[in-house]
CSV table of C-alpha atoms in Angstrom, one decimal:
chain,number,residue,atom,x,y,z
T,16,MET,CA,0.0,0.0,0.0
T,17,ASN,CA,1.3,3.5,-0.9
T,18,LEU,CA,1.5,5.4,2.4
T,19,ASP,CA,2.0,8.8,0.8
T,20,LEU,CA,-1.2,10.9,1.0
T,21,ASP,CA,-2.7,12.5,-2.1
T,22,ASP,CA,-3.9,16.1,-2.3
T,23,ARG,CA,-7.5,15.2,-1.2
T,24,GLU,CA,-6.3,13.2,1.8
T,25,ARG,CA,-3.9,15.9,2.9
T,26,ALA,CA,-6.6,18.5,2.6
T,27,PHE,CA,-9.0,16.3,4.6
T,28,ARG,CA,-6.5,15.8,7.3
T,29,ASP,CA,-5.6,19.4,7.5
T,30,GLU,CA,-9.2,20.5,7.7
T,31,ALA,CA,-9.9,18.0,10.5
T,32,ARG,CA,-6.8,19.2,12.4
T,33,ALA,CA,-7.8,22.8,12.2
T,34,TRP,CA,-11.4,22.2,13.2
T,35,LEU,CA,-10.3,20.0,16.2
T,36,ALA,CA,-7.8,22.6,17.3
T,37,GLU,CA,-10.6,25.1,17.5
T,38,HIS,CA,-13.4,23.0,19.0
T,39,VAL,CA,-12.0,20.2,21.2
T,40,PRO,CA,-12.8,21.3,24.8
T,41,ALA,CA,-9.9,22.8,26.7
T,42,SER,CA,-10.7,20.8,29.8
T,43,PRO,CA,-11.7,17.1,30.0
T,44,LEU,CA,-15.5,16.5,30.1
T,45,PRO,CA,-17.0,14.8,33.2
T,46,ASN,CA,-17.0,11.0,33.2
T,47,MET,CA,-19.6,9.9,30.6
T,48,ASP,CA,-20.8,7.1,33.0
T,49,THR,CA,-22.4,9.8,35.2
T,50,ALA,CA,-25.6,11.7,34.4
T,51,GLU,CA,-23.7,15.0,34.1
T,52,GLY,CA,-21.0,13.5,32.0
T,53,PHE,CA,-23.4,11.6,29.8
T,54,GLU,CA,-25.2,14.8,28.9
T,55,ALA,CA,-21.9,16.7,28.4
T,56,HIS,CA,-20.7,14.0,25.9
T,57,ARG,CA,-24.1,14.1,24.1
T,58,GLU,CA,-23.6,17.9,23.6
T,59,TRP,CA,-20.1,17.2,22.2
T,60,GLU,CA,-21.6,14.7,19.8
T,61,ALA,CA,-23.9,17.5,18.6
T,62,VAL,CA,-20.9,19.8,18.1
T,63,LEU,CA,-19.1,17.2,16.1
T,64,ALA,CA,-22.2,16.6,14.0
T,65,ALA,CA,-22.7,20.3,13.3
T,66,GLY,CA,-19.2,20.3,11.8
T,67,ARG,CA,-19.9,17.1,10.0
T,68,TRP,CA,-17.1,15.3,11.9
T,69,SER,CA,-19.3,12.9,13.9
T,70,VAL,CA,-19.5,10.1,11.2
T,71,VAL,CA,-17.1,11.1,8.5
T,72,SER,CA,-17.3,7.8,6.6
T,73,TRP,CA,-21.2,7.9,6.3
T,74,PRO,CA,-23.0,9.3,3.3
T,75,ALA,CA,-23.7,13.1,3.4
T,76,ALA,CA,-27.4,12.4,3.6
T,77,TYR,CA,-26.9,11.1,7.1
T,78,LEU,CA,-24.5,13.9,8.3
T,79,GLY,CA,-21.4,12.2,7.0
T,80,ARG,CA,-18.7,13.3,4.5
T,81,ASP,CA,-18.5,10.2,2.3
T,82,ALA,CA,-15.0,9.9,3.5
T,83,SER,CA,-12.9,6.8,2.5
T,84,LEU,CA,-11.7,4.3,5.1
T,85,LEU,CA,-8.2,5.9,4.9
T,86,GLU,CA,-9.7,9.3,5.6
T,87,TRP,CA,-11.6,7.9,8.5
T,88,VAL,CA,-8.3,6.6,9.9
T,89,LEU,CA,-6.7,10.0,9.3
T,90,PHE,CA,-9.5,11.7,11.2
T,91,GLU,CA,-9.2,9.3,14.1
T,92,GLU,CA,-5.5,10.0,14.3
T,93,GLU,CA,-6.1,13.7,14.4
T,94,TYR,CA,-9.0,13.3,16.9
T,95,TYR,CA,-6.9,11.4,19.5
T,96,ARG,CA,-3.9,13.6,18.8
T,97,ALA,CA,-6.0,16.6,19.6
T,98,GLY,CA,-7.3,15.0,22.9
T,99,GLY,CA,-10.9,14.6,21.7
T,100,PRO,CA,-13.3,13.3,24.3
T,101,ALA,CA,-14.4,9.6,24.4
T,102,ARG,CA,-17.4,9.0,22.1
T,103,VAL,CA,-20.6,8.3,24.0
T,104,ALA,CA,-22.3,7.5,20.7
T,105,GLN,CA,-19.8,4.8,19.8
T,106,ASN,CA,-22.1,1.8,20.3
T,107,GLY,CA,-24.4,3.2,17.7
T,108,ILE,CA,-22.1,4.7,15.1
T,109,SER,CA,-19.5,1.9,15.2
T,110,LEU,CA,-21.5,-1.2,15.9
T,111,LEU,CA,-25.1,-0.7,14.9
T,112,ALA,CA,-24.8,1.7,12.0
T,113,PRO,CA,-22.8,-0.5,9.7
T,114,ILE,CA,-25.5,-3.2,10.2
T,115,LEU,CA,-28.2,-0.7,9.5
T,116,PHE,CA,-26.5,0.3,6.2
T,117,GLU,CA,-26.2,-3.4,5.3
T,118,TYR,CA,-29.5,-5.0,6.6
T,119,GLY,CA,-31.7,-2.1,7.6
T,120,THR,CA,-34.8,-1.0,5.7
T,121,PRO,CA,-34.8,2.6,4.1
T,122,GLU,CA,-37.3,3.5,6.9
T,123,GLN,CA,-35.0,2.2,9.6
T,124,ARG,CA,-32.0,4.1,8.2
T,125,GLU,CA,-34.1,7.3,7.9
T,126,ARG,CA,-35.5,6.9,11.4
T,127,TYR,CA,-32.3,6.1,13.3
T,128,LEU,CA,-29.1,7.2,11.6
T,129,ARG,CA,-29.3,11.0,11.9
T,130,PRO,CA,-30.4,11.0,15.6
T,131,MET,CA,-27.5,8.6,16.2
T,132,ALA,CA,-25.0,10.8,14.4
T,133,ASP,CA,-25.8,14.0,16.4
T,134,GLY,CA,-26.2,12.4,19.8
T,135,THR,CA,-30.0,12.8,20.0
T,136,GLU,CA,-30.3,9.1,20.6
T,137,ILE,CA,-27.6,7.1,22.3
T,138,TRP,CA,-27.7,3.3,21.9
T,139,ALA,CA,-26.8,0.5,24.3
T,140,GLN,CA,-25.4,-2.8,23.2
T,141,ALA,CA,-27.6,-5.6,24.7
T,142,TRP,CA,-26.1,-8.9,23.8
T,143,SER,CA,-24.6,-10.7,26.8
T,144,GLU,CA,-26.8,-12.6,29.2
T,145,PRO,CA,-26.0,-14.1,32.6
T,146,GLU,CA,-25.1,-17.5,31.0
T,147,ALA,CA,-24.4,-16.2,27.5
T,148,GLY,CA,-21.6,-13.7,27.2
T,149,SER,CA,-18.8,-14.7,24.9
T,150,ASP,CA,-20.8,-17.8,24.0
T,151,LEU,CA,-23.5,-15.7,22.5
T,152,ALA,CA,-25.4,-18.6,20.9
T,153,ALA,CA,-26.3,-19.8,24.4
T,154,LEU,CA,-28.7,-16.9,24.9
T,155,ARG,CA,-32.1,-17.6,26.4
T,156,ALA,CA,-34.0,-14.3,26.1
T,157,THR,CA,-37.1,-15.0,24.0
T,158,ALA,CA,-39.1,-13.3,21.3
T,159,ALA,CA,-42.7,-14.7,20.8
T,160,ARG,CA,-44.7,-13.8,17.7
T,161,ASP,CA,-47.7,-11.6,18.2
T,162,GLU,CA,-49.6,-11.7,14.9
T,163,ALA,CA,-52.5,-9.6,16.2
T,164,ARG,CA,-50.3,-6.6,16.9
T,165,GLY,CA,-47.8,-7.2,14.1
T,166,GLY,CA,-44.7,-7.7,16.1
T,167,TRP,CA,-42.9,-9.6,18.8
T,168,VAL,CA,-43.0,-9.9,22.6
T,169,LEU,CA,-39.6,-10.0,24.4
T,170,ASN,CA,-38.9,-11.7,27.7
T,171,GLY,CA,-35.6,-12.3,29.5
T,172,GLN,CA,-32.5,-10.6,30.8
T,173,LYS,CA,-29.4,-9.0,29.3
T,174,THR,CA,-26.4,-7.9,31.3
T,175,TRP,CA,-23.1,-6.0,30.9
T,176,SER,CA,-25.0,-3.7,28.5
T,177,SER,CA,-22.6,-0.8,27.7
T,178,ARG,CA,-24.1,2.7,28.1
T,179,ALA,CA,-27.5,1.2,29.1
T,180,ALA,CA,-27.7,3.1,32.4
T,181,PHE,CA,-28.4,6.4,30.5
T,182,ALA,CA,-29.0,5.4,26.9
T,183,HIS,CA,-32.2,5.8,25.0
T,184,ARG,CA,-32.4,2.7,22.9
T,185,GLY,CA,-30.8,-0.8,22.7
T,186,PHE,CA,-30.1,-3.5,20.1
T,187,GLY,CA,-29.8,-7.2,20.8
T,188,LEU,CA,-30.5,-10.8,19.8
T,189,PHE,CA,-33.5,-12.9,21.1
T,190,ARG,CA,-34.4,-16.5,20.5
T,191,SER,CA,-37.5,-16.4,18.3
T,192,ASP,CA,-37.6,-20.2,17.5
T,193,PRO,CA,-36.8,-22.3,20.6
T,194,SER,CA,-36.9,-25.5,18.6
T,195,ALA,CA,-34.1,-24.4,16.2
T,196,ARG,CA,-30.4,-25.2,16.7
T,197,ARG,CA,-28.2,-22.8,18.7
T,198,HIS,CA,-27.3,-20.5,15.9
T,199,LYS,CA,-30.7,-20.7,14.2
T,200,GLY,CA,-34.0,-19.2,15.2
T,201,LEU,CA,-32.5,-15.9,16.5
T,202,THR,CA,-33.8,-12.5,15.6
T,203,TYR,CA,-32.1,-9.1,15.9
T,204,PHE,CA,-34.3,-6.4,17.6
T,205,LEU,CA,-34.1,-2.7,18.1
T,206,PHE,CA,-36.0,-1.4,21.2
T,207,PRO,CA,-36.5,1.7,23.4
T,208,LEU,CA,-35.1,1.4,26.9
T,209,ASP,CA,-38.1,3.3,28.3
T,210,ALA,CA,-40.6,0.9,26.8
T,211,GLU,CA,-43.3,-0.6,29.0
T,212,GLY,CA,-41.9,-3.8,30.6
T,213,VAL,CA,-38.2,-2.8,30.4
T,214,THR,CA,-36.3,-2.4,33.6
T,215,VAL,CA,-32.7,-1.0,33.6
T,216,ARG,CA,-30.5,-1.7,36.6
T,217,PRO,CA,-27.1,0.0,36.5
T,218,ILE,CA,-23.9,-2.0,37.2
T,219,PRO,CA,-20.9,0.0,38.6
T,220,LYS,CA,-17.5,-0.5,37.0
T,221,LEU,CA,-14.2,-0.6,38.9
T,222,ASP,CA,-14.3,3.2,39.2
T,223,GLY,CA,-17.8,3.1,40.8
T,224,HIS,CA,-19.6,4.6,37.8
T,225,PRO,CA,-22.4,2.8,36.0
T,226,GLY,CA,-20.7,2.0,32.6
T,227,PHE,CA,-23.0,-1.0,32.2
T,228,ALA,CA,-26.5,-2.2,33.2
T,229,GLU,CA,-28.7,-5.2,33.4
T,230,ILE,CA,-31.8,-5.0,31.3
T,231,PHE,CA,-34.9,-7.0,32.2
T,232,PHE,CA,-37.7,-7.6,29.6
T,233,GLU,CA,-41.2,-8.5,30.8
T,234,ASP,CA,-43.7,-8.8,27.9
T,235,VAL,CA,-42.0,-6.0,25.9
T,236,PHE,CA,-43.7,-5.5,22.6
T,237,VAL,CA,-41.5,-4.6,19.6
T,238,PRO,CA,-43.2,-4.0,16.2
T,239,ASP,CA,-42.0,-5.7,13.0
T,240,ALA,CA,-40.6,-2.4,11.9
T,241,ASP,CA,-37.9,-2.7,14.6
T,242,VAL,CA,-36.6,-6.1,13.5
T,243,LEU,CA,-33.2,-5.7,11.9
T,244,GLY,CA,-32.7,-8.2,9.1
T,245,ALA,CA,-35.0,-11.2,8.5
T,246,PRO,CA,-36.7,-13.0,11.5
T,247,GLY,CA,-34.6,-16.0,12.3
T,248,ASP,CA,-31.5,-14.6,10.6
T,249,GLY,CA,-30.2,-12.7,13.7
T,250,TRP,CA,-27.0,-14.7,14.0
T,251,ARG,CA,-25.8,-13.7,10.6
T,252,VAL,CA,-26.7,-10.1,11.3
T,253,ALA,CA,-25.0,-10.2,14.8
T,254,MET,CA,-21.8,-11.7,13.4
T,255,SER,CA,-21.5,-8.7,11.1
T,256,THR,CA,-21.7,-6.5,14.2
T,257,ALA,CA,-19.1,-8.7,16.0
T,258,GLY,CA,-16.8,-8.3,13.0
T,259,ASN,CA,-17.0,-4.6,13.3
T,260,GLU,CA,-16.4,-4.7,17.0
T,261,ARG,CA,-13.5,-7.0,17.0
T,262,GLY,CA,-11.9,-5.8,13.8
T,263,LEU,CA,-11.3,-2.4,12.4
T,264,SER,CA,-13.9,0.0,13.4
T,265,LEU,CA,-14.0,-0.1,17.2
T,266,ARG,CA,-10.4,0.7,17.8
T,267,ALA,CA,-8.7,2.9,15.3
T,268,PRO,CA,-4.9,3.1,15.7
T,269,GLY,CA,-5.0,6.8,16.4
T,270,ARG,CA,-6.0,6.1,20.0
T,271,PHE,CA,-3.0,3.9,20.7
T,272,CYS,CA,-0.6,6.1,18.8
T,273,ALA,CA,-1.7,9.1,20.8
T,274,ALA,CA,-1.4,7.2,24.1
T,275,ALA,CA,2.1,6.0,23.0
T,276,ASP,CA,3.2,9.6,22.3
T,277,ARG,CA,1.9,10.7,25.7
T,278,LEU,CA,3.8,7.8,27.3
T,279,LEU,CA,7.0,8.9,25.6
T,280,THR,CA,6.4,12.4,26.9
T,281,LEU,CA,5.8,11.0,30.4
T,282,TRP,CA,9.1,9.0,30.1
T,283,LYS,CA,11.0,12.1,29.3
T,284,GLU,CA,9.5,13.9,32.3
T,285,ARG,CA,9.6,11.1,34.9
T,286,GLY,CA,11.5,8.0,33.9
T,287,ALA,CA,14.8,8.9,32.3
T,288,GLY,CA,16.8,7.1,35.0
T,289,SER,CA,15.4,3.6,34.3
T,290,ALA,CA,16.7,1.7,31.3
T,291,ALA,CA,14.2,-1.1,31.9
T,292,LEU,CA,11.3,1.2,31.8
T,293,GLY,CA,12.7,2.9,28.8
T,294,GLU,CA,12.7,-0.4,27.0
T,295,ARG,CA,9.0,-0.9,27.9
T,296,VAL,CA,8.2,2.6,26.6
T,297,ALA,CA,10.0,1.8,23.4
T,298,ASP,CA,8.3,-1.5,23.0
T,299,ALA,CA,4.8,0.1,23.5
T,300,TRP,CA,5.5,2.8,21.0
T,301,ILE,CA,6.8,0.3,18.4
T,302,ALA,CA,3.7,-1.9,19.0
T,303,ALA,CA,1.4,1.1,18.5
T,304,GLN,CA,3.1,2.0,15.2
T,305,ALA,CA,2.9,-1.7,14.2
T,306,TYR,CA,-0.8,-1.7,14.8
T,307,ARG,CA,-1.1,1.5,12.7
T,308,LEU,CA,0.7,-0.2,9.8
T,309,TYR,CA,-1.4,-3.4,10.2
T,310,THR,CA,-4.5,-1.2,9.9
T,311,PHE,CA,-3.3,0.3,6.7
T,312,ALA,CA,-2.6,-3.2,5.4
T,313,THR,CA,-6.2,-4.1,6.4
T,314,LEU,CA,-7.5,-1.1,4.5
T,315,ALA,CA,-5.6,-2.2,1.4
T,316,ARG,CA,-7.2,-5.6,1.7
T,317,ILE,CA,-10.7,-4.1,2.0
T,318,GLU,CA,-10.1,-1.9,-1.0
T,319,ARG,CA,-9.1,-5.0,-3.0
T,320,GLY,CA,-12.6,-6.4,-2.1
T,321,GLU,CA,-11.3,-8.8,0.5
T,322,SER,CA,-13.1,-9.3,3.8
T,323,VAL,CA,-11.4,-9.1,7.2
T,324,GLY,CA,-13.1,-12.3,8.5
T,325,ALA,CA,-11.5,-14.2,11.3
T,326,ASP,CA,-8.4,-12.0,11.1
T,327,GLY,CA,-10.5,-9.5,13.1
T,328,SER,CA,-9.8,-11.7,16.1
T,329,VAL,CA,-6.0,-11.2,15.7
T,330,ASN,CA,-6.7,-7.5,15.6
T,331,LYS,CA,-8.8,-7.6,18.8
T,332,ILE,CA,-6.3,-9.5,20.8
T,333,PHE,CA,-3.5,-7.2,19.7
T,334,TRP,CA,-5.1,-3.8,20.5
T,335,SER,CA,-6.7,-5.0,23.8
T,336,GLU,CA,-3.4,-6.3,25.1
T,337,LEU,CA,-1.4,-3.3,23.8
T,338,ASP,CA,-3.8,-1.0,25.6
T,339,VAL,CA,-3.1,-2.8,29.0
T,340,ARG,CA,0.7,-2.7,28.4
T,341,LEU,CA,0.6,1.0,27.5
T,342,HIS,CA,-1.1,1.9,30.7
T,343,GLU,CA,0.8,-0.5,33.0
T,344,THR,CA,4.0,1.2,31.8
T,345,ALA,CA,2.7,4.6,32.5
T,346,LEU,CA,1.7,3.6,36.0
T,347,ALA,CA,5.1,2.1,36.6
T,348,LEU,CA,6.6,5.5,35.5
T,349,LEU,CA,4.4,7.3,37.9
T,350,GLY,CA,5.0,5.0,40.8
T,351,ALA,CA,3.0,5.6,43.9
T,352,GLU,CA,1.6,8.8,42.5
T,353,ALA,CA,-0.3,6.8,40.0
T,354,GLU,CA,-2.8,6.0,42.8
T,355,LEU,CA,-3.8,9.7,43.0
T,356,ARG,CA,-7.0,10.7,41.3
T,357,GLY,CA,-8.6,14.0,40.3
T,358,ALA,CA,-7.3,17.6,40.4
T,359,GLY,CA,-3.6,17.7,41.5
T,360,ALA,CA,-2.9,14.1,40.5
T,361,PRO,CA,-0.4,13.6,37.7
T,362,CYS,CA,-2.2,14.0,34.4
T,363,ASP,CA,-5.4,14.5,36.5
T,364,GLY,CA,-5.4,10.7,37.1
T,365,ALA,CA,-6.0,10.0,33.4
T,366,TRP,CA,-3.5,7.2,33.3
T,367,MET,CA,-5.2,5.3,36.2
T,368,ASP,CA,-8.6,5.9,34.7
T,369,GLY,CA,-7.3,4.6,31.3
T,370,TYR,CA,-5.8,1.6,33.0
T,371,LEU,CA,-9.0,0.6,34.7
T,372,PHE,CA,-10.8,0.8,31.4
T,373,ALA,CA,-8.0,-1.0,29.5
T,374,LEU,CA,-8.4,-4.0,31.9
T,375,SER,CA,-11.8,-4.6,30.3
T,376,GLY,CA,-10.4,-4.8,26.8
T,377,PRO,CA,-9.4,-8.5,26.8
T,378,ILE,CA,-12.9,-9.3,28.1
T,379,TYR,CA,-15.4,-7.3,26.1
T,380,ALA,CA,-16.1,-7.8,22.4
T,381,GLY,CA,-15.7,-11.5,23.0
T,382,THR,CA,-13.0,-12.5,25.5
T,383,ASN,CA,-9.4,-13.0,24.2
T,384,GLU,CA,-9.7,-16.7,25.1
T,385,ILE,CA,-12.5,-17.0,22.6
T,386,GLN,CA,-10.6,-14.9,20.1
T,387,ARG,CA,-7.6,-17.3,20.4
T,388,ASN,CA,-9.8,-20.3,19.7
T,389,ILE,CA,-11.1,-18.5,16.6
T,390,VAL,CA,-7.5,-17.7,15.5
T,391,ALA,CA,-6.4,-21.3,16.1
T,392,GLU,CA,-9.3,-22.9,14.2
T,393,ARG,CA,-10.1,-20.5,11.5
T,394,VAL,CA,-6.8,-18.7,10.8
T,395,LEU,CA,-4.2,-21.4,11.6
T,396,GLY,CA,-6.4,-24.5,10.8
T,397,LEU,CA,-5.7,-26.2,14.1
T,398,PRO,CA,-8.1,-28.9,15.4
T,399,ARG,CA,-11.0,-27.8,17.6
T,400,GLY,CA,-10.1,-28.1,21.3
T,401,ASP,CA,-12.1,-29.8,24.0
T,402,ARG,CA,-14.9,-27.6,25.2
């Protein structure tokens, strides 16, 4: 792949850099897993959308810029380099929207994409269940047909639902044909979290804030208009979502490259006396650059018409473990001061906050143990293990 940018790509990057320099908040927003922070981040999504920087790769009709995948990566690099806030709309724009473009009806795209892009409606991912997390096909929440009302009745429980504590809507799989095999008879639904029969119970994360929630469904009616894809075809639709989550779109390299640059700065300020820590900083920086180049290689494959497929699992393992290493090295550089939080703490406690979040990376989007099984069987062709 030619890594030299053409005139259009340089202009796009320069425009993004200038806009971000003018608009990125000077001070960090409150934690988005609080009521105050959630609203502050929604307001930031509206600012991004007003500048048409919220969903750059989407069509212009839905507040995008028709940007190429390379331009999207360039924007992400500029976004994280500028210190842009975490994206509260990420579940919608990164996980659900690609599926809406592929499987959604024109009415669904018209109804949901623009409010998703400008932060009017925030979506929660509602996949995992108490006994069906990484083994998604084991889910037990049900959808029963209601011919009289033209829709479905949902019952059951979802858990570890990201953003659900404050979000407006959710998307998830339900078993609509209990007689079918594990991966069959599943249907993908969109639903409001304030619907009659829905109960949302927040779950605090390590930092004490409700980054997740349990969702309970008791005879919740969902019309046919909110079925995504064909009834019974939910597994195929969901796997498209999983591919996005584990592969390219959830974790652009800009995030890790920006963190590696901040780590290098921290090393120059705090760690110059330790050769061992210096080697860890160098390794982390090199790994971030390697991930960036791997992403460009993936872009080249997609442009040739190839699919990412099971290689997305390689991607997911790499970025999630890199994120942990980056933050562990920063905490080692800070020593005991890493324990401090809030105003007056080094970097306002951002490295510790980032570390606590990074610990979840090897778990969410399908645990890394599951990803290694996929790599072993589908990439390397090794025999299926005992499980």
